[in-house]
Amino acid sequence: QVQLVESGGGLVQPGGSQRLSCAASKSITSIYSMGWYRQAPGKQRDLVATITSDDTTNYADSVKGRLTISRDNAKNTMYLQMNSLKPEDTTVYYCNAEVLLGSINYIYWGQGTQVTVSS
């Protein structure tokens, strides 16, 4: 299994930048897909961005051009660079990993890290 630990959250001013990190307990080269999701109070957990083992990326329309997902295989870490942050970006961000074994999908989640965009 994969242990995921998020870090980098905190208070950011509108228009500011923040970088979230997700450290994995195992080599991320063995992970089919990793991603960032966010969940506001009373709402479902929504996709922010994903990145696959071949570096294919996918972004929610609301974050395109502002947020960038990346990974460092040597450090077993995935990142989310957040620029031009808006108050509506305020929520808890979760790291996700998907591992494929035959026909079985294994899904792992981190504990989440709070991002607050406010002046």
PDB file of C-alpha atoms in Angstrom:
ATOM      1  CA  GLN A   1       0.000   0.000   0.000  1.00  0.00           C
ATOM      2  CA  VAL A   2       0.935   3.651  -0.323  1.00  0.00           C
ATOM      3  CA  GLN A   3       1.097   6.186   2.478  1.00  0.00           C
ATOM      4  CA  LEU A   4       0.495   9.786   1.384  1.00  0.00           C
ATOM      5  CA  VAL A   5       1.354  12.871   3.412  1.00  0.00           C
ATOM      6  CA  GLU A   6       0.385  16.376   2.281  1.00  0.00           C
ATOM      7  CA  SER A   7       2.145  19.546   3.340  1.00  0.00           C
ATOM      8  CA  GLY A   8       2.458  23.177   2.319  1.00  0.00           C
ATOM      9  CA  GLY A   9      -0.985  24.448   3.192  1.00  0.00           C
ATOM     10  CA  GLY A  10      -1.625  27.641   5.087  1.00  0.00           C
ATOM     11  CA  LEU A  11      -2.825  31.223   4.788  1.00  0.00           C
ATOM     12  CA  VAL A  12      -2.214  32.998   1.483  1.00  0.00           C
ATOM     13  CA  GLN A  13      -3.293  36.433   0.282  1.00  0.00           C
ATOM     14  CA  PRO A  14      -5.480  36.715  -2.830  1.00  0.00           C
ATOM     15  CA  GLY A  15      -3.271  36.736  -5.908  1.00  0.00           C
ATOM     16  CA  GLY A  16      -0.513  35.005  -4.014  1.00  0.00           C
ATOM     17  CA  SER A  17       1.165  31.655  -4.564  1.00  0.00           C
ATOM     18  CA  GLN A  18       1.511  28.429  -2.628  1.00  0.00           C
ATOM     19  CA  ARG A  19       3.052  25.043  -3.336  1.00  0.00           C
ATOM     20  CA  LEU A  20       1.564  21.871  -1.934  1.00  0.00           C
ATOM     21  CA  SER A  21       3.588  18.687  -1.608  1.00  0.00           C
ATOM     22  CA  CYS A  22       2.514  15.073  -1.369  1.00  0.00           C
ATOM     23  CA  ALA A  23       5.158  12.626  -0.193  1.00  0.00           C
ATOM     24  CA  ALA A  24       4.595   8.954  -0.987  1.00  0.00           C
ATOM     25  CA  SER A  25       5.978   6.066   1.034  1.00  0.00           C
ATOM     26  CA  LYS A  26       6.871   4.098  -2.082  1.00  0.00           C
ATOM     27  CA  SER A  27       8.320   4.838  -5.486  1.00  0.00           C
ATOM     28  CA  ILE A  28       5.787   6.853  -7.449  1.00  0.00           C
ATOM     29  CA  THR A  29       7.015   5.202 -10.638  1.00  0.00           C
ATOM     30  CA  SER A  30       4.831   2.258  -9.599  1.00  0.00           C
ATOM     31  CA  ILE A  31       1.746   4.466  -9.245  1.00  0.00           C
ATOM     32  CA  TYR A  32      -0.503   4.678 -12.289  1.00  0.00           C
ATOM     33  CA  SER A  33      -1.972   8.059 -11.450  1.00  0.00           C
ATOM     34  CA  MET A  34      -1.662  10.707  -8.763  1.00  0.00           C
ATOM     35  CA  GLY A  35      -3.731  13.779  -8.246  1.00  0.00           C
ATOM     36  CA  TRP A  36      -4.996  16.615  -6.127  1.00  0.00           C
ATOM     37  CA  TYR A  37      -8.606  16.936  -5.051  1.00  0.00           C
ATOM     38  CA  ARG A  38     -10.373  19.478  -2.890  1.00  0.00           C
ATOM     39  CA  GLN A  39     -13.473  19.405  -0.760  1.00  0.00           C
ATOM     40  CA  ALA A  40     -15.315  22.395   0.648  1.00  0.00           C
ATOM     41  CA  PRO A  41     -17.728  22.081   3.584  1.00  0.00           C
ATOM     42  CA  GLY A  42     -20.989  20.462   2.537  1.00  0.00           C
ATOM     43  CA  LYS A  43     -19.736  19.647  -0.943  1.00  0.00           C
ATOM     44  CA  GLN A  44     -18.336  16.619  -2.730  1.00  0.00           C
ATOM     45  CA  ARG A  45     -14.647  16.048  -3.242  1.00  0.00           C
ATOM     46  CA  ASP A  46     -13.734  17.443  -6.651  1.00  0.00           C
ATOM     47  CA  LEU A  47     -10.797  16.859  -8.937  1.00  0.00           C
ATOM     48  CA  VAL A  48      -8.221  19.633  -9.182  1.00  0.00           C
ATOM     49  CA  ALA A  49      -5.531  17.992 -11.295  1.00  0.00           C
ATOM     50  CA  THR A  50      -4.079  14.574 -12.066  1.00  0.00           C
ATOM     51  CA  ILE A  51      -0.817  13.305 -13.485  1.00  0.00           C
ATOM     52  CA  THR A  52      -0.114   9.808 -14.787  1.00  0.00           C
ATOM     53  CA  SER A  53       3.070   7.765 -14.913  1.00  0.00           C
ATOM     54  CA  ASP A  54       3.673   8.975 -18.477  1.00  0.00           C
ATOM     55  CA  ASP A  55       3.251  12.642 -17.403  1.00  0.00           C
ATOM     56  CA  THR A  56      -0.182  13.106 -18.914  1.00  0.00           C
ATOM     57  CA  THR A  57      -1.958  15.857 -16.973  1.00  0.00           C
ATOM     58  CA  ASN A  58      -5.574  16.820 -16.531  1.00  0.00           C
ATOM     59  CA  TYR A  59      -6.987  19.946 -14.878  1.00  0.00           C
ATOM     60  CA  ALA A  60     -10.335  21.179 -13.714  1.00  0.00           C
ATOM     61  CA  ASP A  61     -11.505  24.124 -15.805  1.00  0.00           C
ATOM     62  CA  SER A  62     -11.545  26.392 -12.769  1.00  0.00           C
ATOM     63  CA  VAL A  63      -7.796  26.036 -12.184  1.00  0.00           C
ATOM     64  CA  LYS A  64      -6.382  25.897 -15.715  1.00  0.00           C
ATOM     65  CA  GLY A  65      -3.633  28.442 -16.190  1.00  0.00           C
ATOM     66  CA  ARG A  66      -3.269  29.040 -12.442  1.00  0.00           C
ATOM     67  CA  LEU A  67      -2.379  25.671 -10.935  1.00  0.00           C
ATOM     68  CA  THR A  68       0.284  23.268 -12.161  1.00  0.00           C
ATOM     69  CA  ILE A  69       0.719  19.649 -11.132  1.00  0.00           C
ATOM     70  CA  SER A  70       4.124  17.981 -11.280  1.00  0.00           C
ATOM     71  CA  ARG A  71       6.114  15.169  -9.760  1.00  0.00           C
ATOM     72  CA  ASP A  72       9.674  14.358  -8.795  1.00  0.00           C
ATOM     73  CA  ASN A  73      10.227  10.621  -9.088  1.00  0.00           C
ATOM     74  CA  ALA A  74      13.595  10.751  -7.322  1.00  0.00           C
ATOM     75  CA  LYS A  75      11.954  12.307  -4.255  1.00  0.00           C
ATOM     76  CA  ASN A  76       8.747  10.242  -4.437  1.00  0.00           C
ATOM     77  CA  THR A  77       6.856  13.516  -4.255  1.00  0.00           C
ATOM     78  CA  MET A  78       4.053  15.167  -6.183  1.00  0.00           C
ATOM     79  CA  TYR A  79       3.495  18.926  -6.176  1.00  0.00           C
ATOM     80  CA  LEU A  80       0.750  21.406  -6.865  1.00  0.00           C
ATOM     81  CA  GLN A  81       2.027  24.884  -7.673  1.00  0.00           C
ATOM     82  CA  MET A  82      -0.792  27.337  -7.068  1.00  0.00           C
ATOM     83  CA  ASN A  83      -0.584  30.857  -8.493  1.00  0.00           C
ATOM     84  CA  SER A  84      -3.054  33.738  -8.704  1.00  0.00           C
ATOM     85  CA  LEU A  85      -4.996  32.269  -5.829  1.00  0.00           C
ATOM     86  CA  LYS A  86      -8.578  33.329  -5.242  1.00  0.00           C
ATOM     87  CA  PRO A  87     -10.740  33.208  -2.109  1.00  0.00           C
ATOM     88  CA  GLU A  88     -12.824  30.491  -3.775  1.00  0.00           C
ATOM     89  CA  ASP A  89      -9.721  28.268  -3.770  1.00  0.00           C
ATOM     90  CA  THR A  90     -10.056  28.069   0.011  1.00  0.00           C
ATOM     91  CA  THR A  91     -10.684  24.502   1.114  1.00  0.00           C
ATOM     92  CA  VAL A  92      -8.959  21.287   2.129  1.00  0.00           C
ATOM     93  CA  TYR A  93      -6.730  19.755  -0.525  1.00  0.00           C
ATOM     94  CA  TYR A  94      -6.195  16.004  -0.649  1.00  0.00           C
ATOM     95  CA  CYS A  95      -3.490  13.947  -2.291  1.00  0.00           C
ATOM     96  CA  ASN A  96      -4.660  10.883  -4.215  1.00  0.00           C
ATOM     97  CA  ALA A  97      -2.911   7.881  -5.707  1.00  0.00           C
ATOM     98  CA  GLU A  98      -4.250   5.087  -7.884  1.00  0.00           C
ATOM     99  CA  VAL A  99      -2.454   1.788  -8.281  1.00  0.00           C
ATOM    100  CA  LEU A 100      -3.516  -0.783 -10.845  1.00  0.00           C
ATOM    101  CA  LEU A 101      -3.002  -4.486 -10.230  1.00  0.00           C
ATOM    102  CA  GLY A 102      -4.613  -6.586 -12.900  1.00  0.00           C
ATOM    103  CA  SER A 103      -8.260  -5.591 -12.979  1.00  0.00           C
ATOM    104  CA  ILE A 104      -8.209  -4.160  -9.452  1.00  0.00           C
ATOM    105  CA  ASN A 105      -7.872  -0.452  -8.716  1.00  0.00           C
ATOM    106  CA  TYR A 106      -6.359   0.540  -5.386  1.00  0.00           C
ATOM    107  CA  ILE A 107      -7.136   4.068  -4.224  1.00  0.00           C
ATOM    108  CA  TYR A 108      -5.194   5.893  -1.518  1.00  0.00           C
ATOM    109  CA  TRP A 109      -5.789   9.270   0.139  1.00  0.00           C
ATOM    110  CA  GLY A 110      -3.751  11.582   2.283  1.00  0.00           C
ATOM    111  CA  GLN A 111      -5.138  13.305   5.362  1.00  0.00           C
ATOM    112  CA  GLY A 112      -5.525  16.642   3.614  1.00  0.00           C
ATOM    113  CA  THR A 113      -4.018  20.087   4.049  1.00  0.00           C
ATOM    114  CA  GLN A 114      -5.944  23.326   4.535  1.00  0.00           C
ATOM    115  CA  VAL A 115      -5.441  26.207   2.124  1.00  0.00           C
ATOM    116  CA  THR A 116      -6.978  29.543   3.076  1.00  0.00           C
ATOM    117  CA  VAL A 117      -6.917  32.455   0.631  1.00  0.00           C
ATOM    118  CA  SER A 118      -7.784  35.647   2.465  1.00  0.00           C
ATOM    119  CA  SER A 119      -6.508  39.148   3.066  1.00  0.00           C
TER     120      SER A 119
END
